[in-house]
Amino acid sequence: MTDIILHDIDPLLLDRIKRVANGRSWPLQEALLHLLEHGLFAVEAEMAARFNDSDANALRAAIAALEGIPSDPGFSLIGRMDRPSDVQTPTLENSGLTDVDRDLMAYAQKA
C-alpha cells in the first residue's frame, strides 16, 4: 500500500482524526484511510448529483416554458376540491378483500 504523508496538517484537523481513531479503537493509519475513503465517496456523490451545463440549460428552459402556461382553474384544483355530496365512495373496510389482503392473510396463517 502507498504511504500517505500529510505535511503541515492543521492541528485541529489532526485532533479530530485522532478522536475518530480513539473512538473506534483504530490505529491512526486505519482511521485516515477510512476517513479518506468515506470523504471521497461523499464528494463523488455530490459531483454526480450535479447537472452538466447542457442539462441545466434544458431544465431552465423547461421551467421557463411551464411558468409561461396560464393558470387553468380546472386542472389547478385537481386533488384540492371537496368531493361532491352526491358521489358515494365505499370505505376501505366495505370494499372487500383484495388479492394482496388474501395473500397476507394466507402468509400469516402459515407462520
Short mmCIF file of C-alpha atoms in Angstrom, two decimals:
data_model
loop_
_atom_site.label_atom_id
_atom_site.label_comp_id
_atom_site.label_asym_id
_atom_site.label_seq_id
_atom_site.Cartn_x
_atom_site.Cartn_y
_atom_site.Cartn_z
CA MET A 1 0.00 0.00 0.00
CA THR A 2 1.17 3.51 -0.76
CA ASP A 3 2.27 5.65 2.16
CA ILE A 4 0.41 8.91 2.55
CA ILE A 5 2.27 11.73 4.25
CA LEU A 6 0.45 14.89 5.29
CA HIS A 7 2.69 17.92 5.73
CA ASP A 8 1.62 20.98 7.72
CA ILE A 9 -1.73 19.49 8.75
CA ASP A 10 -3.94 21.79 10.80
CA PRO A 11 -3.67 20.79 14.49
CA LEU A 12 -7.46 20.89 14.85
CA LEU A 13 -7.89 18.54 11.91
CA LEU A 14 -5.28 16.18 13.35
CA ASP A 15 -7.07 16.25 16.70
CA ARG A 16 -10.38 15.39 15.01
CA ILE A 17 -8.75 12.46 13.19
CA LYS A 18 -7.21 11.22 16.44
CA ARG A 19 -10.60 11.42 18.19
CA VAL A 20 -12.17 9.27 15.47
CA ALA A 21 -9.32 6.77 15.71
CA ASN A 22 -9.56 6.61 19.50
CA GLY A 23 -13.35 6.42 19.47
CA ARG A 24 -13.28 3.46 17.10
CA SER A 25 -10.17 1.87 18.60
CA TRP A 26 -8.47 2.08 15.21
CA PRO A 27 -4.82 2.76 14.52
CA LEU A 28 -4.31 6.27 13.16
CA GLN A 29 -3.46 4.94 9.67
CA GLU A 30 -6.68 2.92 9.51
CA ALA A 31 -8.72 5.91 10.63
CA LEU A 32 -7.09 8.09 7.98
CA LEU A 33 -7.77 5.54 5.25
CA HIS A 34 -11.40 5.14 6.38
CA LEU A 35 -11.99 8.91 6.55
CA LEU A 36 -10.33 9.48 3.18
CA GLU A 37 -12.42 6.76 1.54
CA HIS A 38 -15.72 7.95 3.02
CA GLY A 39 -14.91 11.57 2.27
CA LEU A 40 -14.15 10.64 -1.31
CA PHE A 41 -17.48 8.81 -1.61
CA ALA A 42 -19.29 11.89 -0.29
CA VAL A 43 -17.57 14.23 -2.75
CA GLU A 44 -18.16 11.85 -5.68
CA ALA A 45 -21.85 11.57 -4.78
CA GLU A 46 -22.13 15.34 -4.61
CA MET A 47 -20.48 15.68 -8.01
CA ALA A 48 -22.71 13.01 -9.56
CA ALA A 49 -25.83 14.84 -8.34
CA ARG A 50 -24.98 17.96 -10.32
CA PHE A 51 -26.26 18.72 -13.79
CA ASN A 52 -23.83 19.41 -16.58
CA ASP A 53 -24.33 22.73 -18.43
CA SER A 54 -26.45 21.18 -21.15
CA ASP A 55 -28.81 19.51 -18.65
CA ALA A 56 -29.02 22.65 -16.52
CA ASN A 57 -29.92 24.76 -19.57
CA ALA A 58 -32.57 22.24 -20.65
CA LEU A 59 -34.09 22.26 -17.16
CA ARG A 60 -34.10 26.09 -17.06
CA ALA A 61 -35.83 26.18 -20.45
CA ALA A 62 -38.45 23.62 -19.35
CA ILE A 63 -39.19 25.53 -16.14
CA ALA A 64 -39.48 28.81 -18.06
CA ALA A 65 -41.90 27.15 -20.51
CA LEU A 66 -44.02 25.79 -17.67
CA GLU A 67 -44.06 29.16 -15.93
CA GLY A 68 -45.43 30.69 -19.13
CA ILE A 69 -48.51 28.46 -19.16
CA PRO A 70 -51.54 30.41 -17.96
CA SER A 71 -53.35 29.15 -14.87
CA ASP A 72 -56.25 26.84 -15.57
CA PRO A 73 -58.85 26.90 -12.82
CA GLY A 74 -59.90 23.34 -13.60
CA PHE A 75 -56.60 21.49 -13.58
CA SER A 76 -55.12 23.53 -10.77
CA LEU A 77 -57.85 22.27 -8.42
CA ILE A 78 -57.23 18.57 -9.02
CA GLY A 79 -56.85 16.90 -5.63
CA ARG A 80 -57.79 20.10 -3.78
CA MET A 81 -61.57 20.15 -4.08
CA ASP A 82 -64.00 18.54 -1.68
CA ARG A 83 -65.84 15.53 -3.04
CA PRO A 84 -69.41 16.40 -4.12
CA SER A 85 -72.00 15.20 -1.64
CA ASP A 86 -73.85 13.15 -4.28
CA VAL A 87 -70.79 10.98 -5.00
CA GLN A 88 -70.59 7.92 -2.80
CA THR A 89 -67.35 6.00 -2.45
CA PRO A 90 -67.11 2.83 -0.38
CA THR A 91 -64.77 2.92 2.58
CA LEU A 92 -61.81 0.59 2.52
CA GLU A 93 -63.43 -1.61 5.16
CA ASN A 94 -66.55 -2.05 3.00
CA SER A 95 -64.79 -2.58 -0.32
CA GLY A 96 -63.89 -6.20 0.36
CA LEU A 97 -60.63 -8.08 0.37
CA THR A 98 -58.07 -7.58 -2.35
CA ASP A 99 -55.69 -10.21 -3.65
CA VAL A 100 -52.93 -8.62 -1.56
CA ASP A 101 -55.11 -8.91 1.55
CA ARG A 102 -55.76 -12.58 0.82
CA ASP A 103 -52.05 -13.25 0.24
CA LEU A 104 -51.13 -11.56 3.52
CA MET A 105 -53.76 -13.50 5.44
CA ALA A 106 -52.59 -16.78 3.91
CA TYR A 107 -48.99 -15.97 4.79
CA ALA A 108 -49.93 -15.06 8.37
CA GLN A 109 -51.82 -18.34 8.79
CA LYS A 110 -48.76 -20.33 7.63
CA ALA A 111 -46.46 -18.61 10.12
#
